[in-house]
CSV table of C-alpha atoms in Angstrom, one decimal:
chain,number,residue,atom,x,y,z
A,1,MET,CA,53.5,64.2,117.5
A,2,SER,CA,56.3,66.7,118.2
A,3,HIS,CA,55.5,70.4,118.5
A,4,PRO,CA,56.0,72.1,115.1
A,5,VAL,CA,59.0,74.4,114.8
A,6,PHE,CA,59.3,77.4,112.4
A,7,SER,CA,62.6,78.7,111.2
A,8,VAL,CA,63.6,81.8,109.4
A,9,VAL,CA,66.4,81.6,106.8
A,10,SER,CA,68.2,84.8,105.8
A,11,GLY,CA,69.5,85.7,102.4
A,12,ALA,CA,73.0,85.6,103.7
A,13,GLN,CA,72.5,82.0,104.8
A,14,VAL,CA,71.0,81.1,101.4
A,15,LEU,CA,73.9,82.7,99.6
A,16,ASP,CA,76.4,80.8,101.8
A,17,VAL,CA,74.8,77.5,100.8
A,18,LEU,CA,74.4,78.2,97.0
A,19,ALA,CA,77.4,80.5,96.1
A,20,GLY,CA,80.1,78.5,94.4
A,21,ARG,CA,77.9,75.4,94.0
A,22,GLU,CA,76.4,76.2,90.7
A,23,LYS,CA,76.8,72.7,89.2
A,24,ALA,CA,75.1,71.2,92.2
A,25,THR,CA,72.2,73.7,91.9
A,26,MET,CA,71.9,72.8,88.2
A,27,ASP,CA,71.6,69.2,89.1
A,28,ILE,CA,68.8,70.0,91.5
A,29,VAL,CA,67.0,72.0,88.9
A,30,GLU,CA,67.5,69.2,86.3
A,31,ALA,CA,66.1,66.6,88.7
A,32,ALA,CA,63.1,68.9,89.4
A,33,TYR,CA,62.4,69.3,85.6
A,34,ARG,CA,62.5,65.5,85.3
A,35,MET,CA,60.2,65.0,88.2
A,36,HIS,CA,57.8,67.5,86.8
A,37,GLY,CA,57.9,65.7,83.4
A,38,ALA,CA,57.2,62.4,85.2
A,39,GLY,CA,54.1,63.9,86.9
A,40,LEU,CA,55.7,63.8,90.4
A,41,THR,CA,55.0,67.5,91.1
A,42,VAL,CA,52.0,69.7,91.5
A,43,ASN,CA,52.4,73.2,90.0
A,44,PRO,CA,49.1,75.2,89.8
A,45,PRO,CA,48.8,78.4,87.8
A,46,SER,CA,50.6,81.4,89.2
A,47,TYR,CA,48.5,84.2,90.7
A,48,PHE,CA,49.2,87.8,89.9
A,49,LEU,CA,48.5,90.7,92.2
A,50,ARG,CA,48.5,93.9,90.1
A,51,PHE,CA,47.9,97.5,91.1
A,52,PRO,CA,45.9,100.1,89.1
A,53,ASP,CA,48.2,103.0,90.1
A,54,ARG,CA,51.4,101.0,89.2
A,55,PRO,CA,50.7,98.9,86.1
A,56,ASP,CA,54.3,97.9,85.7
A,57,ALA,CA,54.5,96.4,89.2
A,58,ARG,CA,53.2,93.0,90.4
A,59,ILE,CA,53.5,90.4,93.1
A,60,ILE,CA,53.1,86.8,92.1
A,61,ALA,CA,52.2,83.7,94.2
A,62,LEU,CA,53.6,80.4,93.0
A,63,PRO,CA,52.2,77.5,95.0
A,64,ALA,CA,53.8,74.1,94.3
A,65,SER,CA,54.5,70.6,95.6
A,66,VAL,CA,57.5,68.4,95.0
A,67,GLY,CA,57.6,64.7,95.6
A,68,GLY,CA,60.5,62.3,95.7
A,69,GLU,CA,62.4,61.1,98.8
A,70,ALA,CA,62.0,64.3,100.7
A,71,PRO,CA,58.6,65.7,99.6
A,72,VAL,CA,57.7,69.3,100.4
A,73,HIS,CA,54.9,71.7,99.7
A,74,GLY,CA,55.2,75.5,99.6
A,75,LEU,CA,54.6,78.9,98.2
A,76,LYS,CA,56.9,81.5,96.5
A,77,TRP,CA,55.8,85.1,96.9
A,78,ILE,CA,57.8,87.3,94.6
A,79,SER,CA,57.4,91.0,93.8
A,80,SER,CA,58.5,92.8,90.7
A,81,PHE,CA,58.7,96.6,91.1
A,82,PRO,CA,60.9,97.9,88.1
A,83,ALA,CA,61.1,101.4,89.6
A,84,ASN,CA,63.3,100.0,92.3
A,85,THR,CA,66.3,100.0,90.0
A,86,GLY,CA,66.1,103.8,89.9
A,87,VAL,CA,66.8,104.0,93.7
A,88,GLY,CA,69.5,101.4,93.7
A,89,LEU,CA,67.4,98.4,94.7
A,90,PRO,CA,66.9,95.2,92.7
A,91,ARG,CA,63.6,94.9,90.9
A,92,ALA,CA,62.6,91.7,92.6
A,93,SER,CA,62.2,90.6,96.2
A,94,ALA,CA,60.8,87.3,97.4
A,95,VAL,CA,60.2,84.9,100.2
A,96,LEU,CA,59.6,81.1,100.1
A,97,VAL,CA,57.4,79.3,102.6
A,98,LEU,CA,58.0,75.5,103.1
A,99,ASN,CA,55.2,73.3,104.4
A,100,ASP,CA,55.4,69.9,106.0
A,101,PRO,CA,53.8,67.3,103.6
A,102,MET,CA,52.2,65.3,106.5
A,103,THR,CA,50.7,68.1,108.7
A,104,GLY,CA,50.7,71.0,106.3
A,105,TYR,CA,52.3,73.2,108.9
A,106,PRO,CA,54.8,75.7,107.5
A,107,PHE,CA,58.2,75.0,108.9
A,108,ALA,CA,60.4,77.6,107.3
A,109,CYS,CA,60.4,81.0,105.6
A,110,LEU,CA,63.5,81.6,103.4
A,111,GLU,CA,64.6,84.9,101.8
A,112,SER,CA,64.1,83.9,98.2
A,113,SER,CA,65.4,86.5,95.8
A,114,VAL,CA,68.7,84.5,95.8
A,115,ILE,CA,66.9,81.2,95.4
A,116,SER,CA,64.8,82.7,92.6
A,117,ALA,CA,67.8,84.1,90.7
A,118,SER,CA,69.8,80.9,91.2
A,119,ARG,CA,67.1,78.6,89.9
A,120,THR,CA,66.4,81.0,87.0
A,121,ALA,CA,70.1,81.0,86.1
A,122,ALA,CA,70.5,77.3,86.6
A,123,SER,CA,67.5,76.7,84.3
A,124,ALA,CA,69.0,79.0,81.6
A,125,ALA,CA,72.4,77.4,81.8
A,126,LEU,CA,70.9,73.9,81.7
A,127,ALA,CA,68.9,74.9,78.6
A,128,ALA,CA,72.0,76.4,77.0
A,129,ASP,CA,73.8,73.0,77.5
A,130,TRP,CA,71.0,70.8,76.2
A,131,LEU,CA,69.9,73.0,73.3
A,132,THR,CA,73.4,73.3,71.9
A,133,ARG,CA,74.2,69.6,71.9
A,134,GLY,CA,74.8,68.5,68.4
A,135,ARG,CA,75.6,72.1,67.4
A,136,ARG,CA,78.8,74.0,67.4
A,137,ARG,CA,79.3,75.3,70.9
A,138,PRO,CA,78.5,79.0,71.0
A,139,ARG,CA,81.6,81.2,71.4
A,140,ARG,CA,79.7,84.6,71.3
A,141,VAL,CA,77.1,85.4,73.8
A,142,GLY,CA,74.9,88.5,74.0
A,143,PHE,CA,73.0,89.8,77.0
A,144,ILE,CA,70.0,92.1,76.4
A,145,GLY,CA,69.2,93.4,79.8
A,146,THR,CA,72.2,93.6,82.2
A,147,GLY,CA,70.8,93.4,85.7
A,148,LEU,CA,71.0,90.9,88.5
A,149,ILE,CA,69.5,88.0,86.4
A,150,ALA,CA,72.0,88.5,83.6
A,151,ARG,CA,74.8,88.5,86.2
A,152,TYR,CA,73.5,85.2,87.7
A,153,VAL,CA,73.1,83.6,84.2
A,154,HIS,CA,76.7,84.5,83.3
A,155,THR,CA,77.9,83.1,86.6
A,156,TYR,CA,76.2,79.8,86.0
A,157,LEU,CA,77.5,79.6,82.4
A,158,ALA,CA,81.0,80.4,83.6
A,159,ALA,CA,80.8,77.8,86.4
A,160,THR,CA,79.7,75.1,84.0
A,161,ASP,CA,82.7,75.4,81.6
A,162,TRP,CA,81.3,77.9,79.1
A,163,ASP,CA,84.1,80.0,77.7
A,164,PHE,CA,83.3,82.9,75.4
A,165,ASP,CA,85.5,84.8,72.9
A,166,GLU,CA,83.0,87.7,72.8
A,167,ILE,CA,80.4,89.0,75.2
A,168,GLY,CA,77.9,91.6,73.9
A,169,LEU,CA,75.9,93.9,76.2
A,170,HIS,CA,72.8,96.0,75.6
A,171,ASP,CA,70.6,97.8,78.1
A,172,VAL,CA,68.2,100.6,77.8
A,173,THR,CA,70.1,102.2,80.6
A,174,ALA,CA,73.7,102.5,79.3
A,175,GLU,CA,75.1,102.8,82.8
A,176,HIS,CA,73.8,99.3,83.7
A,177,ALA,CA,75.6,97.8,80.7
A,178,ARG,CA,78.8,99.6,81.7
A,179,GLN,CA,78.6,98.3,85.3
A,180,PHE,CA,77.9,94.8,84.1
A,181,GLY,CA,80.9,95.0,81.8
A,182,ASP,CA,83.0,96.1,84.8
A,183,HIS,CA,81.7,93.1,86.8
A,184,LEU,CA,82.7,90.7,84.0
A,185,ARG,CA,86.2,92.1,83.9
A,186,ARG,CA,86.5,91.8,87.7
A,187,ALA,CA,85.2,88.3,87.5
A,188,GLY,CA,88.1,87.4,85.3
A,189,SER,CA,86.4,87.1,81.9
A,190,GLY,CA,89.0,87.1,79.1
A,191,ALA,CA,86.3,87.7,76.5
A,192,GLU,CA,86.2,90.8,74.3
A,193,ILE,CA,83.3,92.8,75.8
A,194,THR,CA,81.4,95.1,73.5
A,195,THR,CA,78.5,97.4,74.5
A,196,TYR,CA,75.8,97.8,71.7
A,197,SER,CA,73.5,100.8,71.4
A,198,GLY,CA,70.8,98.6,70.0
A,199,ALA,CA,69.6,95.0,70.0
A,200,GLU,CA,69.9,94.2,66.3
A,201,HIS,CA,73.7,94.3,66.0
A,202,LEU,CA,74.1,92.4,69.3
A,203,ILE,CA,71.8,89.6,68.2
A,204,ARG,CA,73.4,89.3,64.8
A,205,ALA,CA,76.9,89.1,66.4
A,206,SER,CA,75.8,86.4,69.0
A,207,ASP,CA,75.4,82.6,68.8
A,208,LEU,CA,73.8,82.5,72.2
A,209,VAL,CA,71.4,85.4,73.1
A,210,VAL,CA,70.1,86.0,76.7
A,211,PHE,CA,67.1,88.2,77.2
A,212,ALA,CA,66.9,89.3,80.8
A,213,THR,CA,64.9,92.5,80.7
A,214,VAL,CA,61.8,93.9,82.6
A,215,THR,CA,59.9,94.7,79.4
A,216,GLY,CA,56.1,94.1,79.4
A,217,GLU,CA,55.7,93.8,75.6
A,218,PRO,CA,57.7,92.9,72.5
A,219,HIS,CA,60.4,95.2,71.4
A,220,VAL,CA,62.2,92.9,69.0
A,221,HIS,CA,60.2,92.4,65.8
A,222,ASP,CA,62.4,91.4,62.8
A,223,PRO,CA,62.9,87.6,62.3
A,224,SER,CA,65.8,88.4,59.9
A,225,TRP,CA,67.9,89.4,62.9
A,226,PHE,CA,68.0,85.7,63.9
A,227,GLU,CA,68.7,84.3,60.4
A,228,HIS,CA,72.1,82.9,61.6
A,229,ASN,CA,70.1,80.5,63.9
A,230,PRO,CA,71.3,81.3,67.4
A,231,VAL,CA,70.1,79.7,70.6
A,232,VAL,CA,68.0,82.2,72.5
A,233,LEU,CA,67.4,82.1,76.3
A,234,HIS,CA,64.2,84.1,76.4
A,235,VAL,CA,64.3,84.4,80.2
A,236,SER,CA,62.2,87.6,80.4
A,237,LEU,CA,59.5,86.0,78.2
A,238,ARG,CA,58.0,89.2,76.6
A,239,ASP,CA,60.8,90.6,74.4
A,240,LEU,CA,60.0,88.8,71.1
A,241,ALA,CA,57.2,89.6,68.6
A,242,PRO,CA,55.0,86.6,67.6
A,243,GLU,CA,56.6,86.7,64.1
A,244,ILE,CA,59.9,85.7,65.7
A,245,ILE,CA,58.4,83.0,67.8
A,246,LEU,CA,56.6,81.5,64.7
A,247,SER,CA,59.9,81.4,62.8
A,248,ALA,CA,61.8,79.5,65.4
A,249,VAL,CA,62.0,76.1,67.2
A,250,ASN,CA,60.2,76.8,70.5
A,251,ILE,CA,61.1,75.0,73.7
A,252,VAL,CA,59.3,75.9,77.0
A,253,ASP,CA,59.4,74.6,80.6
A,254,ASP,CA,55.7,73.9,80.8
A,255,VAL,CA,53.3,74.5,77.9
A,256,GLU,CA,50.2,75.5,80.0
A,257,HIS,CA,52.2,77.9,82.2
A,258,CYS,CA,54.1,79.6,79.4
A,259,LEU,CA,51.2,80.3,77.2
A,260,LYS,CA,49.5,82.9,79.4
A,261,ALA,CA,49.9,86.3,81.0
A,262,GLY,CA,50.9,88.0,77.8
A,263,THR,CA,54.2,86.1,77.2
A,264,SER,CA,55.6,86.1,73.6
A,265,PRO,CA,54.4,82.5,73.1
A,266,HIS,CA,51.0,83.5,74.4
A,267,LEU,CA,50.8,86.3,71.9
A,268,ALA,CA,51.8,83.9,69.1
A,269,GLU,CA,49.0,81.5,70.2
A,270,GLN,CA,46.5,84.4,70.2
A,271,LEU,CA,47.7,85.4,66.7
A,272,THR,CA,47.5,81.8,65.2
A,273,GLY,CA,44.7,80.3,67.3
A,274,ASN,CA,46.8,77.2,67.9
A,275,ARG,CA,49.9,75.9,69.7
A,276,ASN,CA,51.6,74.1,66.8
A,277,PHE,CA,54.6,76.4,67.0
A,278,VAL,CA,55.6,74.9,70.4
A,279,HIS,CA,57.8,71.9,69.7
A,280,GLY,CA,58.1,70.6,73.3
A,281,THR,CA,59.6,71.1,76.7
A,282,LEU,CA,63.1,71.1,78.0
A,283,ASP,CA,62.3,67.7,79.7
A,284,ASP,CA,61.4,66.4,76.2
A,285,VAL,CA,64.8,67.4,75.0
A,286,MET,CA,66.6,65.9,78.0
A,287,ALA,CA,64.7,62.7,77.8
A,288,GLY,CA,65.6,62.3,74.1
A,289,ARG,CA,61.9,62.6,73.0
A,290,LEU,CA,62.7,65.6,70.8
A,291,LEU,CA,65.5,66.2,68.4
A,292,LEU,CA,66.1,69.8,67.4
A,293,PRO,CA,66.6,70.9,63.8
A,294,ALA,CA,69.7,73.0,63.2
A,295,ASP,CA,68.2,75.2,60.4
A,296,ARG,CA,66.2,77.5,62.6
A,297,PRO,CA,66.8,79.6,65.7
A,298,VAL,CA,66.0,77.8,68.9
A,299,ILE,CA,64.1,79.8,71.6
A,300,PHE,CA,63.8,78.6,75.2
A,301,SER,CA,61.0,80.4,77.0
A,302,PRO,CA,60.9,79.4,80.7
A,303,PHE,CA,57.8,80.7,82.6
A,304,GLY,CA,59.5,79.8,85.8
A,305,LEU,CA,58.0,76.9,87.8
A,306,GLY,CA,57.5,77.1,91.5
A,307,VAL,CA,58.7,73.5,91.8
A,308,LEU,CA,62.2,74.7,91.0
A,309,ASP,CA,62.1,77.2,93.9
A,310,LEU,CA,60.8,74.5,96.2
A,311,ALA,CA,63.5,72.0,95.1
A,312,VAL,CA,66.3,74.6,95.7
A,313,GLY,CA,64.8,75.9,98.9
A,314,ARG,CA,64.4,72.4,100.3
A,315,HIS,CA,68.1,71.8,99.6
A,316,VAL,CA,69.1,75.0,101.3
A,317,TYR,CA,67.0,74.2,104.4
A,318,HIS,CA,68.4,70.6,104.6
A,319,GLU,CA,72.0,71.9,104.3
A,320,LEU,CA,71.5,74.4,107.1
A,321,GLU,CA,69.7,71.8,109.2
A,322,ARG,CA,72.6,69.4,108.7
A,323,ALA,CA,75.1,72.1,109.7
A,324,GLY,CA,73.0,73.1,112.8
A,325,GLU,CA,72.5,76.6,111.5
A,326,LEU,CA,68.8,76.9,111.4
A,327,VAL,CA,67.3,79.8,113.5
A,328,ALA,CA,63.9,78.8,115.0
A,329,VAL,CA,61.4,81.4,116.1
A,330,PRO,CA,60.4,80.6,119.7
A,331,GLY,CA,56.7,80.4,120.3
A,332,PHE,CA,55.8,80.9,116.7
A,333,PHE,CA,53.1,78.2,117.0
A,334,THR,CA,51.0,78.5,120.1
A,335,ASP,CA,47.6,77.5,121.5
A,336,LEU,CA,47.8,74.2,119.7
A,337,ASP,CA,45.6,72.2,122.1
A,338,HIS,CA,42.0,71.8,121.0
A,339,TYR,CA,40.7,72.7,124.5
A,340,GLY,CA,43.3,75.2,125.6
A,341,ARG,CA,45.3,72.8,127.7
A,342,ARG,CA,49.1,73.6,127.7
């Protein structure tokens, strides 16, 4: 057996592989969802490391395994420190470790904030496509939370032929909304861009609503704000009160994963004592097992599956390997002989 080799992949390398290839990344994410729905993945519960002195901060471990023609195991280790934005750093940072499926040896560590943002945005754009089929294609989108994830979601929507007449922005930090608006104009958006001081008017003015905040508890409580039946990409998971969840058609990525850790669907389950309000998964929609009614808002709440990170990370690794651009760490594994022989 060959000596195991360990490579380190920088964020710059990841970005080189993924930037401008949004459709290909969405195909990878869609394939991963279908594999997960077919039982060809292993995706245990996520593990949360929390801190008594910083209750808003956390680091999450997402172990996972993906089968198929090129199986891989691994672990995503992602931190969320909201105070970072106050000093000019993104809230989240992450690494992804890939393990060989035969030996279990780790063979790569990839900077993963770009992978995480890309798979999150790909998942959201994929859901936007599938959940609006059979409906009038939304022409008005509203972003509640205008940070890095919002930027990635818009990039993936724009790259997959979404064209909006109006883009609404709302953020608790007005400067963030202003900067996001500037980014959209630099990116060539021809939409009318409006900044809203509150969430209500933005939601009422939008056919597609994207929640990408860092909130830890619901801040939107009135179901009447959604009476025009928009499609809602509830990426940040904890923005909506149970009353809104219970008034809508609810689609998740994985039922067991999504109904925990204080998410809005979890709060709805605690309130009702059942899960009857969950209509199905995105894979159910893609496979045609679930048809969506048009007389209620549709909410997609993706907990974020580690198998998506693995699938995208595996793709990045293979592309760099094919191009001869992997950077191995000499001597990373040593003393591999059982009796100390070299």
